[in-house]
C-alpha positions in Angstrom: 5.5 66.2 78.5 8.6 63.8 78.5 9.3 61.6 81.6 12.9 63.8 82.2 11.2 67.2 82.3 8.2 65.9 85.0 11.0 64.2 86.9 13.1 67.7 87.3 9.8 69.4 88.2 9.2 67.0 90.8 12.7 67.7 92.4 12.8 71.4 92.0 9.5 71.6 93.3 10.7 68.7 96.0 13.6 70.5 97.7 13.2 73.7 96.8 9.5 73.3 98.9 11.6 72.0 102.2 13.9 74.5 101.6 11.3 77.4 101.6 8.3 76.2 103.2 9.1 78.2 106.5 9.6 80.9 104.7 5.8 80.3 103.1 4.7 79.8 106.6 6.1 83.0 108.0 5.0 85.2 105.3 1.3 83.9 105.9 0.5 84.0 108.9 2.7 87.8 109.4 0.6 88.7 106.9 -2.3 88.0 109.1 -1.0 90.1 111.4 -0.1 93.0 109.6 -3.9 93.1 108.3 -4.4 94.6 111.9 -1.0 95.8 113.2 1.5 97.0 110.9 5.0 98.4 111.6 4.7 101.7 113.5 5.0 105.0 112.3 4.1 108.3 113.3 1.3 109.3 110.6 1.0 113.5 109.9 -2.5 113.4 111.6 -1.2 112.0 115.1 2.0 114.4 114.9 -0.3 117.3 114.4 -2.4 115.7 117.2 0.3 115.7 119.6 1.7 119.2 119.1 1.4 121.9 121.3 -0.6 124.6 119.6 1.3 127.4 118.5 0.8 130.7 120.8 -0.7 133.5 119.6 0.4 136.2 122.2 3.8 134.5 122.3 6.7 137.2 121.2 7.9 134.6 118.0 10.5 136.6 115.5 9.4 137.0 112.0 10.8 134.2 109.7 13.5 136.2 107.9 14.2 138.1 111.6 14.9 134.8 112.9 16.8 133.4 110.0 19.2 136.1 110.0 20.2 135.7 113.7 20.3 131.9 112.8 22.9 133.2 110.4 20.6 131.3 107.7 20.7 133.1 104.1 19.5 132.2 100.7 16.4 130.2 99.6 15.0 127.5 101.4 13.3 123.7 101.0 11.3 124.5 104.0 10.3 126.3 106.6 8.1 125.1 109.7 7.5 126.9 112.7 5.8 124.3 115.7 6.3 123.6 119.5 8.2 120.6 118.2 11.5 120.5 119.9 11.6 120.6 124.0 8.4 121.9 124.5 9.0 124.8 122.5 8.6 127.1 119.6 11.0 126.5 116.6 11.8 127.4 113.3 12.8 123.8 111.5 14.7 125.5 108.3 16.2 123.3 105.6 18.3 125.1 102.8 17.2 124.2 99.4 19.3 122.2 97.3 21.6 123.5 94.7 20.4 124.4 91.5 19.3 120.8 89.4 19.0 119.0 92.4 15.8 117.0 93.5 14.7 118.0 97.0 15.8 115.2 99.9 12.3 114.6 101.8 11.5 111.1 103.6 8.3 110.8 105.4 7.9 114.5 106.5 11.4 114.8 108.0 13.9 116.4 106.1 17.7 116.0 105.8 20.1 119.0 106.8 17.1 120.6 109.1 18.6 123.9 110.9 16.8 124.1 114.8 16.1 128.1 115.6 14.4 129.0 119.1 11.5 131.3 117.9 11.7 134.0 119.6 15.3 134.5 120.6 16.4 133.5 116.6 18.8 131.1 118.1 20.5 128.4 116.6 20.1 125.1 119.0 22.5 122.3 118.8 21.5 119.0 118.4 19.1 117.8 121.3 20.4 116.1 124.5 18.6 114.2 126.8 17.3 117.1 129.1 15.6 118.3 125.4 14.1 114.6 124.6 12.3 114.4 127.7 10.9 118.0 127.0 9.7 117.0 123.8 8.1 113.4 125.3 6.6 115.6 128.2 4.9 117.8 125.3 4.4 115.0 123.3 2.0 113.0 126.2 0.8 116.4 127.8 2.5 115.5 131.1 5.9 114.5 132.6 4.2 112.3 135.1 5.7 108.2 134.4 8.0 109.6 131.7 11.3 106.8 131.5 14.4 108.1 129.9 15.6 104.6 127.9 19.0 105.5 126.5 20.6 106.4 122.7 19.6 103.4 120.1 21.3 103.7 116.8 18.8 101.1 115.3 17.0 98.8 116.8 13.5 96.7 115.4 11.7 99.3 115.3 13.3 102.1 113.9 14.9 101.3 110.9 13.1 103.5 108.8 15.8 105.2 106.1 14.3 108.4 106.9 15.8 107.9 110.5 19.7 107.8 109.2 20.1 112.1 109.5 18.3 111.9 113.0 20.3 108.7 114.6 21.3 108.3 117.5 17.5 108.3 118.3 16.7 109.0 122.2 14.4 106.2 123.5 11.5 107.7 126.2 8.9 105.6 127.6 5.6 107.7 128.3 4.3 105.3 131.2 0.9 105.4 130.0 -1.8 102.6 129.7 -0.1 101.6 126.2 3.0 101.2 127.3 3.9 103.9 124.2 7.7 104.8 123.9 8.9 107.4 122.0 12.1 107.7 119.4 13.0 111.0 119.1 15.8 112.4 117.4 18.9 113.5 118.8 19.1 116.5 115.9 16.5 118.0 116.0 14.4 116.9 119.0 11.3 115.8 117.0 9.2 112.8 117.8 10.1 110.6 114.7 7.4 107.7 115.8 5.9 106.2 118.4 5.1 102.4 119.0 3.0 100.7 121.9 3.1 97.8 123.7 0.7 95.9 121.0 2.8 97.4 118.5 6.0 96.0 119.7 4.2 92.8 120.7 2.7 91.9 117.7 5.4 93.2 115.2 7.6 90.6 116.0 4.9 87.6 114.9 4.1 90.6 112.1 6.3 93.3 109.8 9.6 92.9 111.4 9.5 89.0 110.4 7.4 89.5 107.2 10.2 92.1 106.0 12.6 89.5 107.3 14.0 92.5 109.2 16.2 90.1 111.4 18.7 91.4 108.2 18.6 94.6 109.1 20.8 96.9 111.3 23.4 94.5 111.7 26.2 92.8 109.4 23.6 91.7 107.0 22.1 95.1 106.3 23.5 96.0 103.1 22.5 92.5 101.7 19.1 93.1 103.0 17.4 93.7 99.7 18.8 91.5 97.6 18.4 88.2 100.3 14.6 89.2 100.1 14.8 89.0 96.2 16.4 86.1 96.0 14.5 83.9 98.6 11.1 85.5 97.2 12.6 84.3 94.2 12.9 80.5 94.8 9.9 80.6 96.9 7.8 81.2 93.6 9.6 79.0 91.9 8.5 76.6 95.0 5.2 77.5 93.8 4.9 77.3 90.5 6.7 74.3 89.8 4.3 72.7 93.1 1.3 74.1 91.3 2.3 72.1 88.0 3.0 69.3 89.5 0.0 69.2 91.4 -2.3 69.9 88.3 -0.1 66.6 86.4 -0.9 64.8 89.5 -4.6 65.0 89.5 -6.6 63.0 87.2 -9.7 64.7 85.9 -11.2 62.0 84.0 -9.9 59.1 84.9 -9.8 58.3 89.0 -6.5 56.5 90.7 -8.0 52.8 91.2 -8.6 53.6 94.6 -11.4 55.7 93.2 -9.6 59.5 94.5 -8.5 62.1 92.2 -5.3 62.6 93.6 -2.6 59.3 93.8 -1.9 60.3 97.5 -3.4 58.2 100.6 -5.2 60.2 102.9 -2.8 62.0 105.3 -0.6 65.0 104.7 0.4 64.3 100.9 -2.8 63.9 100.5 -3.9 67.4 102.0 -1.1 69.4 100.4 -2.0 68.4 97.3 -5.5 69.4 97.1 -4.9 72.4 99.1 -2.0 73.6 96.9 -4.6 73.1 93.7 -7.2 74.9 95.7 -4.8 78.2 96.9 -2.0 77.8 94.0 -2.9 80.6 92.6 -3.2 83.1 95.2 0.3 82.1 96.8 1.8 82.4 93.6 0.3 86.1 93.3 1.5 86.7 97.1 5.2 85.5 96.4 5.6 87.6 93.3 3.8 90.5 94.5 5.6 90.4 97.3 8.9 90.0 95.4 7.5 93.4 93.3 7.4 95.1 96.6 11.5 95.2 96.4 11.6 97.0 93.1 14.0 94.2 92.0 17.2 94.8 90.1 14.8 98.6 89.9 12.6 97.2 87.5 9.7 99.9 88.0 12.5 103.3 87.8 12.0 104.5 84.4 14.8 107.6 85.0 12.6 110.7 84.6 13.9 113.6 85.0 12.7 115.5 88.6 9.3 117.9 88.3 10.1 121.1 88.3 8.4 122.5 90.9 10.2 126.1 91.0 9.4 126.6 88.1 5.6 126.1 88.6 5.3 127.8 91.9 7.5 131.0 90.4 10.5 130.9 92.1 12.3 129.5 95.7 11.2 129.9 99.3 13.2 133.3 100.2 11.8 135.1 103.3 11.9 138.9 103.1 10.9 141.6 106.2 7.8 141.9 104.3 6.4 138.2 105.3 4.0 138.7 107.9 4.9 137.7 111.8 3.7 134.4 113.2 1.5 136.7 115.8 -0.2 138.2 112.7 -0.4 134.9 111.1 -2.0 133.4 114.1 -4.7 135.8 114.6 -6.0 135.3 111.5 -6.9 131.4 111.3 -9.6 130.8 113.7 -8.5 128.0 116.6 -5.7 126.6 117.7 -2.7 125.9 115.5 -0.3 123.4 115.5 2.2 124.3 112.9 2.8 127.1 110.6 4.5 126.1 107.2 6.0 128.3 104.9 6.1 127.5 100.7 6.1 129.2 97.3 3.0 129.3 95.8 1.8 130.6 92.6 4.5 133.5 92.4 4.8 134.3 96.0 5.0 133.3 99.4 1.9 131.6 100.9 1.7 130.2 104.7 -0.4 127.1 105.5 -1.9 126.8 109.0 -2.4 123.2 110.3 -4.6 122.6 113.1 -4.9 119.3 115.0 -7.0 118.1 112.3 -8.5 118.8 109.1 -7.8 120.9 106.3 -4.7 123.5 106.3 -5.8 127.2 106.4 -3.8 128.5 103.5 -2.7 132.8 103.9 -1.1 134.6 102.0 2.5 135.0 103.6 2.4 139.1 103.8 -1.3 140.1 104.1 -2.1 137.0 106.5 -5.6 137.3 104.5 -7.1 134.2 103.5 -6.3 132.8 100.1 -8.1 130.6 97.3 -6.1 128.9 94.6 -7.9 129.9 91.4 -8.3 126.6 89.7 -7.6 128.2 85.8 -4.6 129.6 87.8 -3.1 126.3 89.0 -4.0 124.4 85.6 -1.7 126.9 83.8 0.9 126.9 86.6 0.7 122.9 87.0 1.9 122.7 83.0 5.7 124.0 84.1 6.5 121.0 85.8 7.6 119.4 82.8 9.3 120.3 79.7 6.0 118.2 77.6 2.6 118.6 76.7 -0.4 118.1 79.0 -2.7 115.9 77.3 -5.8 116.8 80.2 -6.2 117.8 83.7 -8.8 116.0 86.1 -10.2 117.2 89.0 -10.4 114.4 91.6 -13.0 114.6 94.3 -13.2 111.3 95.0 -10.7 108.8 95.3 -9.5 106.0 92.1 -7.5 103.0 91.3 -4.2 104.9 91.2 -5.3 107.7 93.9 -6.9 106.4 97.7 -6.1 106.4 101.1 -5.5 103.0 103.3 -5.6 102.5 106.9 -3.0 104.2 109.3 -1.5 100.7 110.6 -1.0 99.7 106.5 2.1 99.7 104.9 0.8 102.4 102.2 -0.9 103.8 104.8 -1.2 107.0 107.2 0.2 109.5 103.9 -2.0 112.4 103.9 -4.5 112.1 100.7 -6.4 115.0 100.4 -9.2 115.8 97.8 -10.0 117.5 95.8 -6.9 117.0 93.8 -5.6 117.7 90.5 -4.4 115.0 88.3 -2.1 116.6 85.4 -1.6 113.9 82.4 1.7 114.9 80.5 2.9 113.7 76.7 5.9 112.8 78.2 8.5 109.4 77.3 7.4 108.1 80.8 3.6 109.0 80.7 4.0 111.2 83.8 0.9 111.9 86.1 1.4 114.5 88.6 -1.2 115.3 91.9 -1.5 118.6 93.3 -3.3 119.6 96.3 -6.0 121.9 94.7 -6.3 123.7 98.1 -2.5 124.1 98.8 -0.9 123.8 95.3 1.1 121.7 97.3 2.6 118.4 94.5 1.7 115.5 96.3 3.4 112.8 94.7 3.9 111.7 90.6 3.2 108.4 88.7 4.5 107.5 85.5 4.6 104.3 83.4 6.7 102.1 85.8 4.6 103.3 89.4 1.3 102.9 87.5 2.7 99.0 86.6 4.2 99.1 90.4 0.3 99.7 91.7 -0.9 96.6 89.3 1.9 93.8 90.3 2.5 95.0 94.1 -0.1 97.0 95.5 -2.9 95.3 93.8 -1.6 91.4 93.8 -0.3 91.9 97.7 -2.5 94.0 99.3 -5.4 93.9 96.9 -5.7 97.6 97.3 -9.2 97.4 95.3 -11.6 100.3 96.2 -14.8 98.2 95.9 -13.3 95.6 98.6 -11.9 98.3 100.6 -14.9 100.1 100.5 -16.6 97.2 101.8 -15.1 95.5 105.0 -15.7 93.2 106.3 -15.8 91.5 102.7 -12.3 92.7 102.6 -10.9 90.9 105.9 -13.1 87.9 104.8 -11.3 87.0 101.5 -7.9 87.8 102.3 -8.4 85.8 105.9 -9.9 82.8 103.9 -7.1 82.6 100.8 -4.5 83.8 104.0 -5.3 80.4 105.9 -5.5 78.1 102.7 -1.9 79.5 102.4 -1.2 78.5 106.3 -2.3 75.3 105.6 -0.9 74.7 102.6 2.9 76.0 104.3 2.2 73.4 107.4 1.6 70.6 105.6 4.8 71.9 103.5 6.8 71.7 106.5 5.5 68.6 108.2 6.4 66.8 104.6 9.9 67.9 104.5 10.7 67.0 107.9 9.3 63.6 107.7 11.5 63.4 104.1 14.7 64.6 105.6 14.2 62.4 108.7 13.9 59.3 106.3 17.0 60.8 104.3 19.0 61.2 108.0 17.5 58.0 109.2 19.0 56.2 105.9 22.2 57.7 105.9 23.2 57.0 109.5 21.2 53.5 109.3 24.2 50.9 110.6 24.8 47.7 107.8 23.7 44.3 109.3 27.2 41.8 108.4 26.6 38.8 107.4 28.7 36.6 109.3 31.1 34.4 107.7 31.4 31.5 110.3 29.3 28.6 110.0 26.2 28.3 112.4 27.4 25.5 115.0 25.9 22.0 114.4 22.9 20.7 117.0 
């Protein structure tokens, strides 16, 4: 390698280092953080959880009796009916989209939701603050210590895109042990997420600085995205270039005459360069990963063409006197339930039953009676979604590489993953995988060449989202804890280097000449 080409690694490696090595630092030891506490959220499980169940002598209208006095016609996305607003029974009904459009859904909470009162089929407004301290009171099971906290448009912990039909968002604090406060939205009067103290505590030394969400919510925000690209852009640069010149550096025959490997006197120089040998590789994966993590410049969209679900379930949601009463519906699923959600299924309306916890109760939507998906059914149904040939169709009882569930507090985690699923395999230009509930029919999500490739180079490289580590803590925490704190290490000794060079370079700069004087010293 030519003397020129080692001499420009050494300074792109130099500055662009001091440049990024807090950024280095920050991203390790957040990361720490968010192995334990990630950003909050309000997972499907603890909403369910915190519900009210549904009341099975209450006097609720019908669904198409209480859409017509809502004054709510035509086919619908989705149709709910939960204690979710004020305390109360509601129908949450969201219109479906024109004819070619793809549905808009974001974490459970849908845009252009209609609010109807249950049982007098009226339409509510959006919520005010009497209704958000109904909801928290629900939410906690009490109204004892509840704290109204004002309107927040977006503040650290809510800036969620999901959020943006549902702002302002009423802030409640419960007053409990966990110092929980609630975010609830001023449209419909849902919870949207809760976060505790430890949450709030430890997000600021976690997420919110990992995400470098001091960018977000303020004049910055629509850069947000692309000032993460960039800066995880020369921070792997940082890192490669460091990792090459570390490896030219070290002599693996011959010793330095002082009899060391490395040309650097014991000290900091010394460290980071055997540390950066020792974790080069792992904070090179971390700082691309992380950079896949963006999407950059949309890397991992291939453009296909939305599933077409209507066409596999027969038809759009359209409620008819015929669908069976919530009273009817509620008689028949054993326990208490939590929410009641209408959908198309297989050629006709089907109701599933959610209680606190476990599996939905799926009904047919007229007889109430219990229903079971016939698998050959589904298969055959399952091969409308796309205009393409199905190559094979697995049944999934236990979880895989591209299918698996993570912990609540992860970034990935807290989606509900049910199993058995179906995974249908088209012969399509993007290799599309589609996975269906095989209980509900429900699609729960679809992969195609450029997600499969997003798994590999983010989730897999970042989070090392591995089933035989995750199926094996503490291994897990062990490894990533280790290779974290090389990385802290390596970062420190980063940052202690640059500031030691810059304060030479300052030091130099503002260093005053010594004049030689031009008069001759007097004679003894």
């Amino acid at each position: 390698m030519s003397t020129s080409i080692k001499r420009g690694l050494y300074l792109v490696h130099r500055w662009l280092g001091i440049a990024a090595c807090v950024f280095f630092a920050m991203w390790f030891v957040s990361g720490i953080v968010m192995m334990y506490v990630g950003y909050p959220k309000l997972t499907a499980a603890e909403r369910l959880a915190h519900l009210p169940p549904l009341e099975r002598e209450a006097a609720y209208l019908a669904p198409e009796a209480a859409l017509k006095a809502a004054g709510i016609g035509g086919a619908l996305q989705d149709l709910r009916l939960a204690a979710a607003s004020g305390g109360r029974a509601v129908y949450l009904a969201t219109p479906a989209a024109p004819q070619g459009d793809s549905p808009s859904m974001h974490g459970g909470h849908i845009a252009g939701q209609t609010v109807i009162d249950a049982i007098t089929g009226q339409r509510l407004a959006g919520a005010d603050r009497s209704r958000a301290m109904a909801t928290a009171a629900a939410f906690a099971g009490t109204d004892a210590g509840l704290g109204y906290l004002g309107m927040v448009q977006e503040d650290a912990f809510s800036h969620a895109r999901s959020f943006g039909p549902h702002r302002p968002l009423h802030l409640v604090a419960l007053g409990d042990e966990g110092g929980t406060q609630l975010y609830i939205s001023s449209a419909t009067g849902e919870v949207l997420t809760d976060v505790t103290r430890t949450e709030r505590i430890w997000n600021f030394a976690g997420a919110w600085i990992h995400w470098l969400y001091p960018f977000r919510g303020n004049v910055f925000d629509r850069y947000w995205a692309d000032i993460v690209d960039w800066i995880s852009i020369a921070c792997t640069v940082a890192a490669v270039t460091g990792a090459a010149v570390g490896l030219l550096r070290w002599r693996f025959h011959h010793p330095y005459r002082s009899g060391a490997r490395t040309p650097y006197l014991p000290g900091m120089m010394r460290w980071h360069h055997i540390v950066g040998l020792l974790f080069a590789l792992t904070t090179i994966t971390w700082i691309f990963s992380g950079l896949m993590s963006m999407n950059p410049w949309k890397i991992f969209d291939t453009g296909a063409k939305p599933l077409q679900i209507e066409a596999m379930q027969g038809g759009r949601l359209i409620l008819t006197p015929e669908d069976a009463s919530p009273a009817v519906l509620l008689s028949q699923a054993a326990g208490p339930v939590r929410e009641l959600r209408w959908a198309r299924s297989m050629g006709s309306n089907a109701v599933a039953a959610y209680k606190a916890a476990g599996t939905p109760i799926l009904l047919d939507s007229q007889t109430a009676q219990p229903r079971i998906l016939e698998a050959t059914r589904l298969k055959q149904a399952a091969s409308h979604l796309l205009t393409a040939p199905v190559v094979r169709i697995e049944t999934l009882r236990d979880y895989d590489f591209f299918y698996y569930a993570r912990a609540e507090h992860t970034m990935t985690g807290g989606a509900e993953k049910p199993l058995p699923i179906l995974r249908v395999v088209f012969d399509d230009p993007h290799a599309t995988w589609v996975h269906i509930d095989a209980t509900t029919g429900v699609v729960l999500g679809r992969l195609d060449r450029g997600s499969r490739a997003s798994r590999w180079l983010f989730s897999m490289l970042h989070s090392w989202d591995w089933l035989p580590l995750l199926q094996r803590r503490p291994l897990w925490d062990a490894l990533l804890l280790l290779l974290s704190t090389g990385g802290v290490i390596l970062s420190l000794t980063s940052m202690v280097i640059g500031w030691r060079r810059l304060g030479r370079k300052w030091g130099a700069a503002h260093a005053k000449p010594r004049l030689r004087s031009s008069n001759p010293s007097p004679s003894a």
